[in-house]
mmCIF file of C-alpha atoms in Angstrom:
data_model
loop_
_atom_site.group_PDB
_atom_site.id
_atom_site.type_symbol
_atom_site.label_atom_id
_atom_site.label_comp_id
_atom_site.label_asym_id
_atom_site.label_seq_id
_atom_site.Cartn_x
_atom_site.Cartn_y
_atom_site.Cartn_z
ATOM 1 C CA UNK A 1 15.060 -1.097 16.213
ATOM 2 C CA UNK A 2 16.344 2.494 16.095
ATOM 3 C CA UNK A 3 13.319 3.868 17.980
ATOM 4 C CA UNK A 4 13.786 1.263 20.759
ATOM 5 C CA UNK A 5 17.469 1.904 21.476
ATOM 6 C CA UNK A 6 18.270 2.716 25.064
ATOM 7 C CA UNK A 7 20.509 5.666 25.827
ATOM 8 C CA UNK A 8 22.200 7.204 28.840
ATOM 9 C CA UNK A 9 23.437 10.723 29.532
ATOM 10 C CA UNK A 10 27.152 11.329 30.160
ATOM 11 C CA UNK A 11 26.725 12.377 33.821
ATOM 12 C CA UNK A 12 24.579 9.321 34.609
ATOM 13 C CA UNK A 13 27.056 6.953 32.920
ATOM 14 C CA UNK A 14 29.948 8.632 34.725
ATOM 15 C CA UNK A 15 28.264 8.067 38.088
ATOM 16 C CA UNK A 16 27.520 4.468 37.123
ATOM 17 C CA UNK A 17 31.175 3.932 36.150
ATOM 18 C CA UNK A 18 32.317 5.412 39.469
ATOM 19 C CA UNK A 19 29.915 3.231 41.466
ATOM 20 C CA UNK A 20 30.422 -0.010 39.516
ATOM 21 C CA UNK A 21 33.823 -0.984 38.195
ATOM 22 C CA UNK A 22 32.249 -3.594 35.876
ATOM 23 C CA UNK A 23 30.739 -1.094 33.385
ATOM 24 C CA UNK A 24 31.933 -1.797 29.821
ATOM 25 C CA UNK A 25 32.033 1.197 27.486
ATOM 26 C CA UNK A 26 33.120 0.494 23.909
ATOM 27 C CA UNK A 27 34.306 3.384 21.713
ATOM 28 C CA UNK A 28 33.708 2.587 18.022
ATOM 29 C CA UNK A 29 35.800 5.459 16.582
ATOM 30 C CA UNK A 30 39.027 4.879 14.656
ATOM 31 C CA UNK A 31 42.198 4.114 16.648
ATOM 32 C CA UNK A 32 43.649 7.582 15.980
ATOM 33 C CA UNK A 33 40.450 9.264 17.179
ATOM 34 C CA UNK A 34 40.453 7.049 20.261
ATOM 35 C CA UNK A 35 44.083 7.898 21.085
ATOM 36 C CA UNK A 36 43.462 11.617 20.585
ATOM 37 C CA UNK A 37 40.935 11.558 23.424
ATOM 38 C CA UNK A 38 38.468 9.097 24.887
ATOM 39 C CA UNK A 39 36.342 8.458 27.937
ATOM 40 C CA UNK A 40 38.539 7.173 30.731
ATOM 41 C CA UNK A 41 38.015 3.411 30.946
ATOM 42 C CA UNK A 42 36.599 2.973 27.420
ATOM 43 C CA UNK A 43 37.673 0.066 25.204
ATOM 44 C CA UNK A 44 38.537 0.725 21.557
ATOM 45 C CA UNK A 45 36.664 -1.412 19.024
ATOM 46 C CA UNK A 46 36.511 0.529 15.730
ATOM 47 C CA UNK A 47 33.303 0.319 13.715
ATOM 48 C CA UNK A 48 35.396 -0.683 10.672
ATOM 49 C CA UNK A 49 36.423 -3.822 12.583
ATOM 50 C CA UNK A 50 33.024 -4.274 14.191
ATOM 51 C CA UNK A 51 31.131 -7.317 13.020
ATOM 52 C CA UNK A 52 28.225 -9.415 14.182
ATOM 53 C CA UNK A 53 30.453 -11.634 16.294
ATOM 54 C CA UNK A 54 29.843 -11.935 19.992
ATOM 55 C CA UNK A 55 31.139 -8.772 21.721
ATOM 56 C CA UNK A 56 32.048 -10.943 24.709
ATOM 57 C CA UNK A 57 34.899 -12.374 22.618
ATOM 58 C CA UNK A 58 36.071 -8.902 21.592
ATOM 59 C CA UNK A 59 35.850 -7.295 25.060
ATOM 60 C CA UNK A 60 36.609 -10.282 27.263
ATOM 61 C CA UNK A 61 33.398 -9.722 29.259
ATOM 62 C CA UNK A 62 31.102 -12.789 29.292
ATOM 63 C CA UNK A 63 27.425 -12.076 28.505
ATOM 64 C CA UNK A 64 28.060 -8.466 27.499
ATOM 65 C CA UNK A 65 25.194 -7.069 25.452
ATOM 66 C CA UNK A 66 22.923 -9.897 26.586
ATOM 67 C CA UNK A 67 23.119 -10.513 30.345
ATOM 68 C CA UNK A 68 24.988 -7.305 31.204
ATOM 69 C CA UNK A 69 24.703 -3.909 29.497
ATOM 70 C CA UNK A 70 27.137 -2.912 26.780
ATOM 71 C CA UNK A 71 27.566 0.850 26.503
ATOM 72 C CA UNK A 72 28.593 2.283 23.121
ATOM 73 C CA UNK A 73 30.036 5.645 22.167
ATOM 74 C CA UNK A 74 31.687 7.434 19.248
ATOM 75 C CA UNK A 75 32.250 11.121 18.492
ATOM 76 C CA UNK A 76 28.613 12.240 18.398
ATOM 77 C CA UNK A 77 26.496 9.072 18.250
ATOM 78 C CA UNK A 78 26.063 8.043 14.601
ATOM 79 C CA UNK A 79 28.668 5.259 14.515
ATOM 80 C CA UNK A 80 27.611 3.991 17.949
ATOM 81 C CA UNK A 81 24.041 3.714 16.626
ATOM 82 C CA UNK A 82 25.304 1.755 13.601
ATOM 83 C CA UNK A 83 27.205 -0.605 15.913
ATOM 84 C CA UNK A 84 24.106 -1.033 18.095
ATOM 85 C CA UNK A 85 22.021 -1.902 15.034
ATOM 86 C CA UNK A 86 24.580 -4.536 14.015
ATOM 87 C CA UNK A 87 24.490 -5.982 17.520
ATOM 88 C CA UNK A 88 20.692 -5.996 17.581
ATOM 89 C CA UNK A 89 20.684 -7.912 14.290
ATOM 90 C CA UNK A 90 22.734 -10.617 16.001
ATOM 91 C CA UNK A 91 20.464 -10.833 19.053
ATOM 92 C CA UNK A 92 22.126 -8.435 21.502
ATOM 93 C CA UNK A 93 19.370 -6.457 23.200
ATOM 94 C CA UNK A 94 21.184 -5.052 26.232
ATOM 95 C CA UNK A 95 22.997 -2.260 24.363
ATOM 96 C CA UNK A 96 22.958 1.355 25.579
ATOM 97 C CA UNK A 97 24.118 4.419 23.615
ATOM 98 C CA UNK A 98 25.944 7.332 25.236
ATOM 99 C CA UNK A 99 23.822 10.418 24.419
ATOM 100 C CA UNK A 100 25.868 12.804 22.282
ATOM 101 C CA UNK A 101 28.928 10.546 22.322
ATOM 102 C CA UNK A 102 32.367 11.625 23.429
ATOM 103 C CA UNK A 103 31.639 15.225 22.394
ATOM 104 C CA UNK A 104 28.833 15.418 24.986
ATOM 105 C CA UNK A 105 31.080 13.749 27.581
ATOM 106 C CA UNK A 106 33.716 16.445 27.005
ATOM 107 C CA UNK A 107 31.143 19.265 27.116
ATOM 108 C CA UNK A 108 30.008 17.905 30.496
ATOM 109 C CA UNK A 109 33.617 18.252 31.745
ATOM 110 C CA UNK A 110 33.919 14.584 32.651
ATOM 111 C CA UNK A 111 37.290 12.755 32.924
ATOM 112 C CA UNK A 112 39.007 12.016 29.639
ATOM 113 C CA UNK A 113 42.162 10.227 28.695
ATOM 114 C CA UNK A 114 43.865 12.333 26.038
ATOM 115 C CA UNK A 115 47.124 12.462 24.139
ATOM 116 C CA UNK A 116 48.870 15.794 23.939
ATOM 117 C CA UNK A 117 51.329 14.637 21.269
ATOM 118 C CA UNK A 118 48.824 13.753 18.552
ATOM 119 C CA UNK A 119 46.889 15.846 16.078
ATOM 120 C CA UNK A 120 43.329 14.627 15.698
ATOM 121 C CA UNK A 121 42.412 12.854 12.480
ATOM 122 C CA UNK A 122 40.158 15.785 11.588
ATOM 123 C CA UNK A 123 43.065 18.233 11.985
ATOM 124 C CA UNK A 124 45.330 16.038 9.858
ATOM 125 C CA UNK A 125 42.723 15.909 7.076
ATOM 126 C CA UNK A 126 42.248 19.683 7.193
ATOM 127 C CA UNK A 127 46.007 20.275 6.982
ATOM 128 C CA UNK A 128 46.375 17.813 4.084
ATOM 129 C CA UNK A 129 43.474 19.306 2.105
ATOM 130 C CA UNK A 130 44.648 22.867 2.735
ATOM 131 C CA UNK A 131 48.161 21.966 1.579
ATOM 132 C CA UNK A 132 46.823 20.275 -1.559
ATOM 133 C CA UNK A 133 44.675 23.292 -2.438
ATOM 134 C CA UNK A 134 47.565 25.734 -1.997
ATOM 135 C CA UNK A 135 49.807 23.544 -4.163
ATOM 136 C CA UNK A 136 47.119 23.338 -6.871
ATOM 137 C CA UNK A 137 46.815 27.129 -6.973
ATOM 138 C CA UNK A 138 50.607 27.642 -7.047
ATOM 139 C CA UNK A 139 51.010 25.000 -9.775
ATOM 140 C CA UNK A 140 48.050 26.497 -11.668
ATOM 141 C CA UNK A 141 49.782 29.873 -11.887
ATOM 142 C CA UNK A 142 53.312 28.499 -12.320
ATOM 143 C CA UNK A 143 52.780 25.601 -14.732
ATOM 144 C CA UNK A 144 49.339 25.020 -16.224
ATOM 145 C CA UNK A 145 45.713 26.083 -15.727
ATOM 146 C CA UNK A 146 44.542 22.463 -15.442
ATOM 147 C CA UNK A 147 45.825 22.398 -11.862
ATOM 148 C CA UNK A 148 42.885 24.683 -10.998
ATOM 149 C CA UNK A 149 40.519 21.893 -12.100
ATOM 150 C CA UNK A 150 42.157 19.562 -9.583
ATOM 151 C CA UNK A 151 41.237 22.064 -6.869
ATOM 152 C CA UNK A 152 37.594 21.755 -7.943
ATOM 153 C CA UNK A 153 37.883 17.955 -7.605
ATOM 154 C CA UNK A 154 39.036 18.393 -4.016
ATOM 155 C CA UNK A 155 35.985 20.578 -3.409
ATOM 156 C CA UNK A 156 33.748 17.874 -4.899
ATOM 157 C CA UNK A 157 35.353 15.331 -2.590
ATOM 158 C CA UNK A 158 34.610 17.548 0.427
ATOM 159 C CA UNK A 159 30.986 17.915 -0.626
ATOM 160 C CA UNK A 160 30.695 14.145 -1.032
ATOM 161 C CA UNK A 161 32.252 13.586 2.397
ATOM 162 C CA UNK A 162 29.813 16.050 3.950
ATOM 163 C CA UNK A 163 26.787 14.398 2.374
ATOM 164 C CA UNK A 164 27.746 10.743 2.834
ATOM 165 C CA UNK A 165 29.809 11.067 6.056
ATOM 166 C CA UNK A 166 32.473 8.938 4.339
ATOM 167 C CA UNK A 167 35.839 10.644 3.882
ATOM 168 C CA UNK A 168 38.461 8.925 1.771
ATOM 169 C CA UNK A 169 41.158 11.311 2.979
ATOM 170 C CA UNK A 170 40.369 10.429 6.614
ATOM 171 C CA UNK A 171 40.534 6.713 5.765
ATOM 172 C CA UNK A 172 43.920 7.279 4.101
ATOM 173 C CA UNK A 173 45.261 9.388 6.966
ATOM 174 C CA UNK A 174 44.142 6.771 9.523
ATOM 175 C CA UNK A 175 46.362 4.225 7.757
ATOM 176 C CA UNK A 176 49.487 6.372 7.995
ATOM 177 C CA UNK A 177 52.246 4.921 10.209
ATOM 178 C CA UNK A 178 52.151 7.786 12.712
ATOM 179 C CA UNK A 179 48.434 7.098 13.293
ATOM 180 C CA UNK A 180 48.920 3.393 13.962
ATOM 181 C CA UNK A 181 51.716 3.473 16.526
ATOM 182 C CA UNK A 182 51.016 3.686 20.248
ATOM 183 C CA UNK A 183 51.026 7.072 21.902
ATOM 184 C CA UNK A 184 51.453 7.814 25.556
ATOM 185 C CA UNK A 185 48.218 9.102 27.032
ATOM 186 C CA UNK A 186 47.557 11.227 30.023
ATOM 187 C CA UNK A 187 44.454 11.696 32.084
ATOM 188 C CA UNK A 188 42.799 15.051 31.893
ATOM 189 C CA UNK A 189 39.512 16.704 32.579
ATOM 190 C CA UNK A 190 38.524 18.659 29.523
#
C-alpha cells in the first residue's frame, strides 16, 4: 500500500481548499501540537485516538475516504502515512497525504492558525530534559555521584526516542493539564 499512496503538495492543496470549501484535511498530531500551529481549516484527530472506524463518523463528512478524498497531515508525514495505512486496511482508498506535512505548509508560507501563548510540545520536552540534566549534575556534586548515572539514563532515553520515534517524555508532557485545556488561536501566515 505505501507505494500506492496518493499525495498532494501544500500549494496545490491550498488552492484546492480556496476553490472548494468541502475539502477535509485531518491533522493526526497530538492536541498540543495541533493547538501550537496547524493548517487553517484542518480538523484534529490524533493518531493515538485514530482507529479503523469510519472517518465519516469522526469528521462528520459522509463518504470521506471512500466517495470523497480525505487529506491527512502531521508534522512531516510519518504519522499521516501510518493513519493512511490504517484507513487502507479498513477499505478507505480515497486518502491523500500532504507532502512534507505541516512543516512543508509553513515553509511554503501558507496560512496557519497558531497560538502565541503556548510552547510547542517539543520545546516543553527540551526544557524538561535540560532541567533534569542540570539538577542531576548539581545533585551529583552536592550529594552523591550516583546522580551522574541518572544523567546517563536520560541520554539513553533520548537515543531511544531518536531511534524509535517514540518519546515517553513527550507522551507525559502531552497529558499535563496546561496541554489539554483550550487555547485561543489566531490566524497568521508563517
